[in-house]
Each structure stands twice: as C-alpha cells, then as structure tokens.
Amino acid sequence: MKKVYIETYGCQMNVADTETVFSILAQNGYARTSDMDDADIIMANTCSIRDNAEQRIWGRIEQFNLRKKRHPEVLVGILGCMAERLKDELLDSGKVDIVAGPDTYRKLPELIAAAASGTPQIDVMLSREETYADITPVRLDSNGVSAFISIMRGCNNACSYCVVPYTRGAERSRDFSSILREACDCASRGYREITLLGQNVDSYGFEGTGFAELLGMVAGQVPDVRIRFSTSNPQDISEKVLTTMASHPNICHHIHLPVQSGSDRILEKMRRRYTREGYLSKVRRIREIMPDCAITTDVIAGFCSETEQDHRDTLSLFEEVGFDAAYMFYYSERPGTLAARKYPDDVDLATKTRRLEEIITLQNRLSLESNRRDIGKTFTVLVEGRSKKSPDELCGRNSQNKMCVWPDSRHSAGDTLQVRVKDCTQATLLCEEI
Ligand code: SAH
Ligand code: SF4
Ligand code: F3S
C-alpha cells in the first residue's frame, strides 16, 4: 500500500478538504502516514490568501524535494488554493509532480497513477456543482472531540483584496440532507462539537433552505453536540440566525464577524457591502438578542490609500465593539484581484506593520478586558485534553470559544463540566471545577 502524507495550511476549509482527500485516497487503496519520511506521496494543501502564506509553501516544496532526491520515486503534490492560483508555474518549477485544485480531488487517484509513470499531472478545473457531499471525510482531529462539516464551497462576494473567489470558484451550497447525515454520523462516532464551514455561511441556500433553517435543523438533529459556524458576513447575517442561536441551547454563543476596516471609505474600496454604522448596529443587535455572545473579527491594516484617519477609525471601532479576539493582518496585494488591478498598493511596509502593531496592542488589551469581565462567572466547558503548559490541568472551550484551563484529574477529552473563572490571562480563563 502506498502511503500519503499531507500538510495542511490556510483556513478550516482546507482542514476539512484534507479530510475529504484522505477519504478519497483511502477508497482507492492508499494509506495515510503522519511521517513525511515514510511517505510515497508528499502533499501540501495550500493557501494563497497572503504572499507570506505562499512563500512558506515554496519553502516546503524545497524540503519535500530533499526527500525526493534520496528517493526519486516519491511524488510531490500541491493541492488547494495555491495550486489553483499558480497552476503551471508549480509544474514548471520542476519540483512538483501533481497540481490539483480544490474541485478536482476526486481525480487524485488518477493523477497520482499517471504521475507515477513519469509525467507530471495538473487538474485545476473549477466546478459549479462539486460539494463532495457524498464523501465521508476521514476525521483528523486526534482526540475525537471536534469535527468540521463543510456546508458550501466557493465565494460569490467580490471583496476587492481577496483571492478566494479566484481560487475556490463560484459559491455552491451542499444538499442539507447530506449535511444532516454527516452531523448524525459525527454524533454517533462520539464527536461533541461540530463547526459548520463556509466562506459566507449566511448565504447558504439549498432548495429553499437558508442558513438559519439549516442551523436549526442541525442543532435539533444532534441536541447533545455543540454547534459552531464560521464565517459570518456582516452584511448577510440575519435576525433569524440570531434568534435560532438564542433558541437552541447547543448552538454556541460566538460569532466570527470580520470587519476588515473601521473606515467607510476603505470599506467601500474593499467592496465590503456594509458601513461602519451598519456593522456597529449588527453588533448591538447581536448583544440585544444574546448578551453573552462573543464577537471576534478579522482586520486588514494598510489597505490601498489608507490614511492615518482611516486607521484611527479602525482603532476606534475596535474600542467601541470591544472584540473578544481578532485575527489581524496587514494588506498583501494578490495578483489578479480587483484591488491589484485598480488601486496602487501605496501604504509602505513600515507604515503597514506599525499600524498592524497598534491594532494588535489595542486588541491585546481588549482581550484581557473581555477575559477580566468573566472572572467570577461560571461556564460549561467541553474538555479538549491536557493543558499544554501544565500536565495537571485540562483545557477546553466555553460557548464563547474562550480557552479555559483548570486542575482536574477526573475528566477526559469529550466530557463537559461546569467551571468558575478565578483569574485570567489575555488568552486564557484560569478556572476551577464546580
Ligand atoms: N470569508 C471570510 C474571510 C476569508 S479570508 C470573510 O469574508 O470574512 C480570512 C481573512 O484573511 C479575511 O477576513 C481578511 O481579513 C484576510 N485577508 C484576505 N485577503 C487578504 C489580503 N489580500 N491581505 C491581507 N489579509 C487578507
Ligand atoms: Fe474573500 Fe470576501 Fe469571499 Fe470572504 S467574503 S472569502 S473576504 S471574497
Ligand atoms: Fe487560504 Fe484558500 Fe482558505 S486562500 S484562507 S486556504 S480558502
């Protein structure tokens, strides 16, 4: 049996896709290995979202080729968004044998077989239909607690900075009956948490069923499993999603709501279809309906033409919302996107990094303040495993997706229990069992 090793980069969608790839390969007689030096086929499932993500992969391709030098029969494959974006450029490097885009994974067995006979293979056709609905992923979560279920693929929003619509193609939603089946399957295998994944989950739609209905159906189908979802788009998240969240005890109170910028002028150039005020009123509505709901975000510093005032608008929006956590980036121009074609990348690197640092410093304080507000509160946590820092402690997340740690010798991964917050750091709630 040939052994396949896959490294996964990028977002949760890629993690879910790697699980699909392993399932397709397993059905075709390939075994999985987590040791690159033991593999006959070495692959990376890649991300193109920022330039440094791609640079890292080029570095890995060099590493893979070190093994190939010693064992010329080893095949190197590049999957995912970078395969889709760079296409032949990867093959032309002479260091890659297989290039497969996100919608061609069913063809991997063929591509591998053909590459093994000496001709490099590429298939980067995007599809309007492929959702891999019938493929039961091989779950890679090692402690068997948390599973991803992809509910849609692609993206129809044309945010001007973003490469995803080019690498993942048009948006398509997966048949809800296959999603419900997969949720039941996860529950029966002991998974305690399911995250529904899509680039813009609020635009899910299959035969008249929207995201709010889907969310309610999944939550009702597996009432003992926690449900999370990502990502919500500020312009699309609906009242009905919020009321569905509030009415099902197993749907977690956490919304990841990427804002990108606090300046209306920049939001318009980014082609985000909401304003600062529109965003803030969504936040207010979320908190009216679920006062304990955590809100996290993504932000880009130094987008084309961003002024100090635009940047201060982002800082003040962060302050006003008081995000519980954030993923923060500086703008990286992606070739072929609308922004790359239309706007000069005119904020210099020093300014971008300085602005990013200012946002990070502010968010670190906001995260700490958010955690401090939780001191004295009790939460239900789902145990993920031993705390990395101290072996006498367990760690797990509360509904708000905050990491909790507490001394515990009785419970194990997958259990739920009540804890009280005694203290905190910026990243963690330090708790005791009650
Ligand atoms: N679909 C999600 C985001 C997916 S990409 C959404 O619309 O919210 C994840 C994050 O990467 C984005 O939210 C954005 O903050 C960041 N990102 C995307 N393109 C980028 C670029 N060109 N430069 C820097 N950050 C980028
Ligand atoms: Fe990119 Fe915008 Fe689609 Fe998110 S919604 S994946 S940022 S185009
Ligand atoms: Fe990256 Fe592709 Fe996800 S570009 S963020 S792996 S959709």
Short mmCIF file of C-alpha atoms and ligand atoms in Angstrom, two decimals:
data_model
loop_
_atom_site.label_atom_id
_atom_site.label_comp_id
_atom_site.label_asym_id
_atom_site.label_seq_id
_atom_site.Cartn_x
_atom_site.Cartn_y
_atom_site.Cartn_z
CA MET A 1 0.00 0.00 0.00
CA LYS A 2 1.35 3.43 -0.95
CA LYS A 3 1.49 5.92 1.90
CA VAL A 4 0.37 9.53 1.67
CA TYR A 5 1.47 12.39 3.86
CA ILE A 6 -0.42 15.72 3.71
CA GLU A 7 0.44 19.03 5.37
CA THR A 8 -2.46 21.44 5.63
CA TYR A 9 -2.17 25.24 5.51
CA GLY A 10 -4.74 28.04 5.47
CA CYS A 11 -8.26 28.07 6.81
CA GLN A 12 -10.55 25.48 8.34
CA MET A 13 -12.00 24.77 4.89
CA ASN A 14 -8.62 23.35 3.94
CA VAL A 15 -8.57 21.18 7.05
CA ALA A 16 -11.98 19.82 6.02
CA ASP A 17 -10.75 19.34 2.44
CA THR A 18 -7.70 17.38 3.56
CA GLU A 19 -10.09 15.04 5.38
CA THR A 20 -12.03 14.62 2.13
CA VAL A 21 -8.82 13.94 0.21
CA PHE A 22 -7.77 11.23 2.67
CA SER A 23 -11.19 9.64 2.32
CA ILE A 24 -10.95 9.60 -1.50
CA LEU A 25 -7.44 8.18 -1.33
CA ALA A 26 -8.37 5.55 1.26
CA GLN A 27 -11.17 4.28 -1.00
CA ASN A 28 -8.54 3.87 -3.70
CA GLY A 29 -6.12 1.85 -1.66
CA TYR A 30 -3.80 4.49 -0.25
CA ALA A 31 -2.78 4.59 3.40
CA ARG A 32 -2.25 7.71 5.49
CA THR A 33 1.01 8.47 7.27
CA SER A 34 1.87 11.35 9.55
CA ASP A 35 5.58 10.87 8.93
CA MET A 36 6.91 12.57 5.82
CA ASP A 37 9.98 10.32 5.77
CA ASP A 38 7.76 7.29 5.50
CA ALA A 39 5.62 8.63 2.63
CA ASP A 40 5.48 7.62 -1.03
CA ILE A 41 3.45 10.71 -1.81
CA ILE A 42 4.05 14.03 -0.08
CA MET A 43 1.41 16.69 -0.49
CA ALA A 44 0.63 20.16 0.81
CA ASN A 45 -2.90 21.53 0.85
CA THR A 46 -2.11 25.17 0.37
CA CYS A 47 -3.31 28.73 0.97
CA SER A 48 -2.90 31.83 -1.20
CA ILE A 49 -4.57 34.41 0.99
CA ARG A 50 -1.39 36.42 1.62
CA ASP A 51 2.00 36.39 -0.04
CA ASN A 52 3.77 35.03 3.03
CA ALA A 53 1.41 32.01 3.03
CA GLU A 54 2.64 31.19 -0.48
CA GLN A 55 6.30 31.86 0.36
CA ARG A 56 6.07 29.34 3.17
CA ILE A 57 4.82 26.69 0.71
CA TRP A 58 7.69 27.34 -1.71
CA GLY A 59 9.99 26.68 1.24
CA ARG A 60 8.19 23.43 1.99
CA ILE A 61 8.44 22.34 -1.65
CA GLU A 62 12.24 22.63 -1.29
CA GLN A 63 12.09 20.43 1.81
CA PHE A 64 9.91 17.85 0.04
CA ASN A 65 12.44 17.74 -2.77
CA LEU A 66 15.24 16.87 -0.36
CA ARG A 67 13.42 13.60 0.26
CA LYS A 68 12.75 13.19 -3.44
CA LYS A 69 16.49 13.49 -4.15
CA ARG A 70 17.17 10.47 -1.98
CA HIS A 71 14.07 8.60 -3.17
CA PRO A 72 13.30 9.62 -6.76
CA GLU A 73 10.10 7.54 -6.81
CA VAL A 74 8.49 9.82 -4.20
CA LEU A 75 5.80 12.10 -5.65
CA VAL A 76 5.21 15.69 -4.55
CA GLY A 77 1.71 17.13 -4.88
CA ILE A 78 0.35 20.63 -4.38
CA LEU A 79 -3.37 20.88 -3.60
CA GLY A 80 -5.70 23.73 -2.73
CA CYS A 81 -5.72 27.45 -3.34
CA MET A 82 -2.11 27.92 -4.41
CA ALA A 83 -2.45 25.05 -6.90
CA GLU A 84 -5.46 26.84 -8.34
CA ARG A 85 -3.79 30.24 -8.46
CA LEU A 86 -0.35 29.32 -9.79
CA LYS A 87 -1.29 26.34 -11.97
CA ASP A 88 1.53 25.57 -14.44
CA GLU A 89 4.01 27.75 -12.60
CA LEU A 90 4.20 24.98 -9.99
CA LEU A 91 4.81 22.28 -12.60
CA ASP A 92 7.33 24.48 -14.40
CA SER A 93 9.40 24.66 -11.22
CA GLY A 94 10.26 21.00 -11.91
CA LYS A 95 9.77 20.29 -8.21
CA VAL A 96 6.12 19.25 -8.23
CA ASP A 97 4.56 16.13 -9.80
CA ILE A 98 0.88 16.76 -9.16
CA VAL A 99 -1.09 20.02 -9.09
CA ALA A 100 -4.75 19.67 -8.11
CA GLY A 101 -7.22 22.48 -7.46
CA PRO A 102 -9.94 22.42 -4.76
CA ASP A 103 -12.61 20.94 -7.05
CA THR A 104 -10.58 18.09 -8.57
CA TYR A 105 -9.87 15.88 -5.57
CA ARG A 106 -11.97 13.00 -6.92
CA LYS A 107 -9.40 12.73 -9.70
CA LEU A 108 -6.40 12.45 -7.36
CA PRO A 109 -6.10 8.64 -7.66
CA GLU A 110 -5.87 9.00 -11.46
CA LEU A 111 -3.48 11.93 -11.25
CA ILE A 112 -1.22 10.08 -8.83
CA ALA A 113 -1.18 6.95 -11.01
CA ALA A 114 -0.35 8.96 -14.12
CA ALA A 115 2.34 10.99 -12.35
CA ALA A 116 3.90 7.76 -11.07
CA SER A 117 4.55 6.73 -14.66
CA GLY A 118 6.68 9.80 -15.11
CA THR A 119 4.52 12.62 -16.49
CA PRO A 120 3.65 15.49 -14.13
CA GLN A 121 -0.12 15.98 -13.83
CA ILE A 122 -2.28 19.05 -13.41
CA ASP A 123 -6.02 19.50 -13.00
CA VAL A 124 -7.29 22.82 -11.73
CA MET A 125 -10.77 22.88 -13.27
CA LEU A 126 -13.21 24.66 -11.02
CA SER A 127 -16.72 23.31 -10.78
CA ARG A 128 -20.14 24.86 -10.31
CA GLU A 129 -21.52 21.74 -8.65
CA GLU A 130 -18.83 19.91 -6.71
CA THR A 131 -19.52 19.82 -2.96
CA TYR A 132 -18.11 16.36 -2.14
CA ALA A 133 -21.49 15.80 -0.48
CA ASP A 134 -21.32 12.00 -0.72
CA ILE A 135 -17.81 11.65 0.69
CA THR A 136 -17.49 10.91 4.38
CA PRO A 137 -14.29 12.64 5.47
CA VAL A 138 -11.58 10.79 7.38
CA ARG A 139 -11.60 12.85 10.59
CA LEU A 140 -8.14 14.03 11.56
CA ASP A 141 -8.94 15.61 14.94
CA SER A 142 -6.75 13.40 17.09
CA ASN A 143 -8.81 13.47 20.28
CA GLY A 144 -12.13 12.85 18.53
CA VAL A 145 -13.96 15.81 20.08
CA SER A 146 -14.46 18.37 17.36
CA ALA A 147 -15.43 17.93 13.70
CA PHE A 148 -15.70 20.29 10.74
CA ILE A 149 -18.55 19.98 8.27
CA SER A 150 -18.25 21.93 5.09
CA ILE A 151 -21.71 23.24 4.09
CA MET A 152 -20.76 25.19 1.00
CA ARG A 153 -17.80 25.91 -1.27
CA GLY A 154 -16.52 28.92 -3.16
CA CYS A 155 -17.49 32.54 -2.71
CA ASN A 156 -19.60 34.98 -4.71
CA ASN A 157 -18.57 38.08 -2.82
CA ALA A 158 -16.04 40.05 -4.74
CA CYS A 159 -14.13 41.72 -1.90
CA SER A 160 -11.52 43.61 -3.87
CA TYR A 161 -8.45 42.41 -1.91
CA CYS A 162 -9.39 38.74 -1.81
CA VAL A 163 -8.09 35.83 -3.85
CA VAL A 164 -10.62 33.27 -2.62
CA PRO A 165 -13.22 33.73 -5.38
CA TYR A 166 -10.42 33.01 -7.87
CA THR A 167 -9.02 30.00 -6.05
CA ARG A 168 -12.28 28.45 -4.94
CA GLY A 169 -14.65 29.49 -7.66
CA ALA A 170 -18.35 30.23 -7.51
CA GLU A 171 -20.38 29.69 -4.39
CA ARG A 172 -22.41 26.50 -4.16
CA SER A 173 -24.31 25.02 -1.24
CA ARG A 174 -24.33 21.41 -0.26
CA ASP A 175 -27.51 19.36 -0.05
CA PHE A 176 -28.83 19.76 3.52
CA SER A 177 -29.77 16.09 3.81
CA SER A 178 -26.11 15.14 3.34
CA ILE A 179 -25.11 17.72 5.97
CA LEU A 180 -27.63 16.30 8.46
CA ARG A 181 -26.44 12.78 7.70
CA GLU A 182 -22.85 13.80 8.34
CA ALA A 183 -23.82 15.53 11.61
CA CYS A 184 -25.54 12.34 12.81
CA ASP A 185 -22.55 10.30 11.77
CA CYS A 186 -20.23 12.58 13.79
CA ALA A 187 -22.51 12.33 16.82
CA SER A 188 -22.67 8.55 16.63
CA ARG A 189 -18.87 8.40 16.48
CA GLY A 190 -18.65 10.37 19.70
CA TYR A 191 -17.88 13.86 18.39
CA ARG A 192 -19.10 16.52 20.82
CA GLU A 193 -18.73 19.62 18.69
CA ILE A 194 -19.44 20.38 15.05
CA THR A 195 -18.35 23.51 13.19
CA LEU A 196 -20.29 24.29 10.02
CA LEU A 197 -17.93 25.84 7.49
CA GLY A 198 -18.28 28.21 4.57
CA GLN A 199 -16.70 31.47 3.40
CA ASN A 200 -20.04 33.17 3.89
CA VAL A 201 -22.36 30.81 5.75
CA ASP A 202 -25.25 33.27 5.76
CA SER A 203 -25.68 32.91 2.04
CA TYR A 204 -26.17 29.14 2.32
CA GLY A 205 -29.17 28.09 0.25
CA PHE A 206 -30.34 24.70 -0.95
CA GLU A 207 -33.85 24.11 -2.28
CA GLY A 208 -35.34 26.94 -0.27
CA THR A 209 -33.47 26.15 2.94
CA GLY A 210 -31.37 29.06 4.18
CA PHE A 211 -28.63 29.12 6.79
CA ALA A 212 -30.89 29.87 9.77
CA GLU A 213 -33.07 26.85 8.92
CA LEU A 214 -30.04 24.66 8.35
CA LEU A 215 -28.52 25.72 11.66
CA GLY A 216 -31.78 24.97 13.48
CA MET A 217 -32.09 21.58 11.77
CA VAL A 218 -28.54 20.54 12.62
CA ALA A 219 -28.90 21.71 16.23
CA GLY A 220 -32.20 19.82 16.57
CA GLN A 221 -30.82 16.69 14.95
CA VAL A 222 -27.86 16.34 17.33
CA PRO A 223 -29.01 18.05 20.55
CA ASP A 224 -26.10 16.70 22.60
CA VAL A 225 -23.49 18.13 20.25
CA ARG A 226 -22.30 21.72 20.34
CA ILE A 227 -22.73 23.60 17.11
CA ARG A 228 -20.45 26.37 15.85
CA PHE A 229 -20.19 28.01 12.47
CA SER A 230 -17.84 30.22 10.52
CA THR A 231 -17.66 32.66 8.74
CA SER A 232 -20.47 35.17 9.02
CA ASN A 233 -20.52 38.19 6.79
CA PRO A 234 -21.68 41.44 8.43
CA GLN A 235 -23.93 42.33 5.52
CA ASP A 236 -25.65 38.93 5.41
CA ILE A 237 -26.04 37.67 8.97
CA SER A 238 -29.76 37.70 9.60
CA GLU A 239 -32.06 38.29 12.53
CA LYS A 240 -33.27 34.75 12.03
CA VAL A 241 -29.77 33.32 12.52
CA LEU A 242 -29.52 35.26 15.78
CA THR A 243 -32.90 34.08 17.07
CA THR A 244 -32.05 30.49 16.03
CA MET A 245 -28.80 30.76 18.00
CA ALA A 246 -30.65 32.11 21.02
CA SER A 247 -33.33 29.40 20.94
CA HIS A 248 -31.11 26.29 20.71
CA PRO A 249 -29.08 25.63 23.85
CA ASN A 250 -26.47 23.65 21.91
CA ILE A 251 -25.58 26.45 19.47
CA CYS A 252 -22.53 28.26 20.81
CA HIS A 253 -22.71 31.97 21.55
CA HIS A 254 -19.86 33.08 19.38
CA ILE A 255 -19.94 34.92 16.08
CA HIS A 256 -16.87 35.49 13.98
CA LEU A 257 -17.77 38.68 12.14
CA PRO A 258 -14.85 40.00 10.08
CA VAL A 259 -14.94 43.80 9.90
CA GLN A 260 -11.73 44.39 7.83
CA SER A 261 -11.73 48.15 8.45
CA GLY A 262 -13.46 50.81 10.53
CA SER A 263 -13.44 53.41 7.76
CA ASP A 264 -16.37 53.72 5.38
CA ARG A 265 -14.13 54.96 2.60
CA ILE A 266 -11.89 51.90 2.89
CA LEU A 267 -14.82 49.50 3.29
CA GLU A 268 -16.21 50.78 0.03
CA LYS A 269 -12.89 50.31 -1.75
CA MET A 270 -12.70 46.83 -0.29
CA ARG A 271 -16.16 46.21 -1.73
CA ARG A 272 -17.49 45.13 1.60
CA ARG A 273 -21.19 45.78 1.44
CA TYR A 274 -21.73 47.41 4.85
CA THR A 275 -20.74 50.62 6.56
CA ARG A 276 -19.13 51.22 9.91
CA GLU A 277 -22.53 52.15 11.33
CA GLY A 278 -24.15 49.11 9.72
CA TYR A 279 -21.53 46.92 11.37
CA LEU A 280 -21.98 48.56 14.76
CA SER A 281 -25.74 48.19 14.60
CA LYS A 282 -25.33 44.46 13.83
CA VAL A 283 -23.13 44.19 16.90
CA ARG A 284 -25.76 45.96 19.02
CA ARG A 285 -28.47 43.64 17.73
CA ILE A 286 -26.37 40.54 18.48
CA ARG A 287 -25.91 41.76 22.03
CA GLU A 288 -29.59 42.61 22.49
CA ILE A 289 -30.56 39.09 21.48
CA MET A 290 -27.63 37.31 23.19
CA PRO A 291 -25.96 39.50 25.81
CA ASP A 292 -23.33 36.83 26.44
CA CYS A 293 -22.38 36.34 22.78
CA ALA A 294 -18.68 36.61 21.98
CA ILE A 295 -17.80 38.58 18.87
CA THR A 296 -14.46 38.11 17.12
CA THR A 297 -13.19 39.63 13.92
CA ASP A 298 -10.62 39.86 11.14
CA VAL A 299 -8.99 43.12 10.14
CA ILE A 300 -6.61 44.29 7.43
CA ALA A 301 -4.20 47.15 8.17
CA GLY A 302 -2.77 49.33 5.42
CA PHE A 303 -5.15 48.63 2.54
CA CYS A 304 -4.63 50.78 -0.58
CA SER A 305 -4.82 54.52 0.15
CA GLU A 306 -5.47 54.02 3.88
CA THR A 307 -4.73 57.26 5.75
CA GLU A 308 -3.91 57.79 9.42
CA GLN A 309 -7.52 58.89 9.89
CA ASP A 310 -8.83 55.67 8.29
CA HIS A 311 -6.52 53.71 10.57
CA ARG A 312 -7.75 55.64 13.63
CA ASP A 313 -11.30 54.79 12.55
CA THR A 314 -10.35 51.12 12.72
CA LEU A 315 -8.83 51.57 16.18
CA SER A 316 -11.90 53.43 17.43
CA LEU A 317 -14.22 50.77 16.03
CA PHE A 318 -12.23 48.09 17.88
CA GLU A 319 -12.52 50.15 21.05
CA GLU A 320 -16.24 50.69 20.53
CA VAL A 321 -17.02 47.00 19.91
CA GLY A 322 -14.52 45.58 22.41
CA PHE A 323 -13.86 42.43 20.40
CA ASP A 324 -13.19 39.28 22.38
CA ALA A 325 -10.46 38.27 19.93
CA ALA A 326 -9.24 39.13 16.45
CA TYR A 327 -7.14 37.84 13.58
CA MET A 328 -5.09 40.78 12.38
CA PHE A 329 -3.15 41.12 9.13
CA TYR A 330 -1.52 43.76 7.02
CA TYR A 331 -2.62 44.06 3.43
CA SER A 332 -0.90 41.78 0.95
CA GLU A 333 -1.63 42.50 -2.68
CA ARG A 334 -2.87 39.44 -4.54
CA PRO A 335 -2.21 39.41 -8.27
CA GLY A 336 -5.33 39.43 -10.40
CA THR A 337 -7.70 40.73 -7.75
CA LEU A 338 -9.70 43.88 -8.35
CA ALA A 339 -7.62 45.85 -5.84
CA ALA A 340 -4.40 44.78 -7.55
CA ARG A 341 -5.74 45.92 -10.91
CA LYS A 342 -7.36 49.13 -9.74
CA TYR A 343 -5.55 50.55 -6.72
CA PRO A 344 -1.84 51.02 -6.09
CA ASP A 345 -0.50 49.20 -3.04
CA ASP A 346 0.65 52.54 -1.72
CA VAL A 347 0.96 52.17 2.05
CA ASP A 348 4.61 51.37 2.68
CA LEU A 349 5.57 48.27 4.61
CA ALA A 350 6.86 50.21 7.63
CA THR A 351 3.52 52.00 7.95
CA LYS A 352 1.54 48.80 7.44
CA THR A 353 3.46 46.98 10.15
CA ARG A 354 3.28 49.94 12.54
CA ARG A 355 -0.49 50.19 12.10
CA LEU A 356 -0.85 46.44 12.50
CA GLU A 357 1.21 46.61 15.71
CA GLU A 358 -1.07 49.34 17.03
CA ILE A 359 -4.15 47.24 16.33
CA ILE A 360 -2.54 44.19 17.97
CA THR A 361 -1.57 46.18 21.06
CA LEU A 362 -5.10 47.51 21.36
CA GLN A 363 -6.68 44.09 20.82
CA ASN A 364 -4.40 42.52 23.42
CA ARG A 365 -5.81 44.98 25.95
CA LEU A 366 -9.41 44.37 24.77
CA SER A 367 -8.93 40.59 25.01
CA LEU A 368 -7.62 40.96 28.54
CA GLU A 369 -10.54 43.25 29.48
CA SER A 370 -13.00 40.80 27.96
CA ASN A 371 -11.49 37.96 29.98
CA ARG A 372 -11.44 40.02 33.16
CA ARG A 373 -15.17 40.61 32.82
CA ASP A 374 -15.58 36.82 33.05
CA ILE A 375 -13.87 36.49 36.44
CA GLY A 376 -16.40 35.01 38.87
CA LYS A 377 -18.67 33.67 36.12
CA THR A 378 -19.42 30.00 35.60
CA PHE A 379 -19.28 28.30 32.22
CA THR A 380 -19.90 24.90 30.71
CA VAL A 381 -16.73 23.71 29.04
CA LEU A 382 -16.06 20.87 26.63
CA VAL A 383 -12.79 19.13 27.51
CA GLU A 384 -10.31 19.07 24.65
CA GLY A 385 -7.42 17.47 26.50
CA ARG A 386 -4.47 18.18 28.79
CA SER A 387 -3.29 21.75 29.05
CA LYS A 388 -0.06 22.17 27.15
CA LYS A 389 1.52 24.23 29.90
CA SER A 390 0.74 22.13 32.94
CA PRO A 391 0.02 18.40 32.83
CA ASP A 392 -2.20 18.53 35.95
CA GLU A 393 -4.66 20.76 34.16
CA LEU A 394 -7.25 20.16 31.46
CA CYS A 395 -8.22 22.63 28.79
CA GLY A 396 -11.39 23.21 26.86
CA ARG A 397 -13.54 25.97 25.43
CA ASN A 398 -16.67 27.60 26.73
CA SER A 399 -19.59 28.50 24.47
CA GLN A 400 -17.91 31.83 23.69
CA ASN A 401 -14.92 29.93 22.30
CA LYS A 402 -12.62 31.14 25.07
CA MET A 403 -9.94 28.72 26.17
CA CYS A 404 -10.33 27.64 29.80
CA VAL A 405 -7.85 25.68 31.94
CA TRP A 406 -8.44 24.11 35.36
CA PRO A 407 -6.83 21.50 37.62
CA ASP A 408 -8.55 18.18 37.01
CA SER A 409 -7.72 14.50 37.34
CA ARG A 410 -11.20 13.08 36.76
CA HIS A 411 -12.34 14.15 33.31
CA SER A 412 -11.09 13.43 29.82
CA ALA A 413 -11.46 14.71 26.29
CA GLY A 414 -15.10 14.93 25.23
CA ASP A 415 -16.55 15.41 28.74
CA THR A 416 -18.47 18.55 29.65
CA LEU A 417 -18.42 20.15 33.07
CA GLN A 418 -19.01 23.42 34.88
CA VAL A 419 -16.12 25.66 35.84
CA ARG A 420 -15.84 29.02 37.58
CA VAL A 421 -13.35 31.64 36.39
CA LYS A 422 -10.87 32.62 39.09
CA ASP A 423 -8.35 34.61 37.10
CA CYS A 424 -7.25 35.12 33.52
CA THR A 425 -4.53 36.00 31.09
CA GLN A 426 -5.13 37.73 27.81
CA ALA A 427 -5.51 34.37 26.09
CA THR A 428 -6.93 32.05 28.75
CA LEU A 429 -9.51 31.85 31.51
CA LEU A 430 -7.99 30.26 34.61
CA CYS A 431 -10.78 28.27 36.26
CA GLU A 432 -11.76 25.80 38.97
CA GLU A 433 -14.20 22.95 38.69
CA ILE A 434 -17.54 23.36 40.48
N1 SAH B 1 -14.73 34.66 4.01
C1 SAH B 1 -14.20 35.31 5.13
C2 SAH B 1 -12.70 35.54 5.09
C3 SAH B 1 -11.79 34.56 4.48
S1 SAH B 1 -10.11 35.03 4.36
C4 SAH B 1 -14.83 36.68 5.22
O1 SAH B 1 -15.28 37.23 4.25
O2 SAH B 1 -14.83 37.23 6.26
C5 SAH B 1 -9.67 35.34 6.04
C6 SAH B 1 -9.19 36.73 6.30
O3 SAH B 1 -7.97 36.98 5.62
C7 SAH B 1 -10.09 37.84 5.82
O4 SAH B 1 -11.15 38.07 6.68
C8 SAH B 1 -9.14 39.01 5.75
O5 SAH B 1 -9.08 39.70 6.97
C9 SAH B 1 -7.80 38.36 5.46
N2 SAH B 1 -7.38 38.63 4.09
C10 SAH B 1 -7.99 38.28 2.95
N3 SAH B 1 -7.31 38.75 1.87
C11 SAH B 1 -6.24 39.43 2.35
C12 SAH B 1 -5.17 40.15 1.75
N4 SAH B 1 -5.08 40.29 0.43
N5 SAH B 1 -4.23 40.72 2.56
C13 SAH B 1 -4.34 40.60 3.91
N6 SAH B 1 -5.32 39.94 4.52
C14 SAH B 1 -6.27 39.35 3.76
FE1 SF4 B 2 -12.86 36.73 0.34
FE2 SF4 B 2 -14.85 38.42 0.72
FE3 SF4 B 2 -15.38 35.93 -0.09
FE4 SF4 B 2 -14.51 36.40 2.39
S1 SF4 B 2 -16.46 37.09 1.53
S2 SF4 B 2 -13.77 34.80 1.01
S3 SF4 B 2 -13.09 38.09 2.13
S4 SF4 B 2 -14.29 37.50 -1.25
FE1 F3S B 3 -6.35 30.30 2.18
FE2 F3S B 3 -7.84 29.23 0.35
FE3 F3S B 3 -8.67 29.24 2.86
S1 F3S B 3 -6.67 31.07 0.12
S2 F3S B 3 -7.74 31.10 3.65
S3 F3S B 3 -6.91 28.17 2.09
S4 F3S B 3 -9.93 29.44 1.06
#
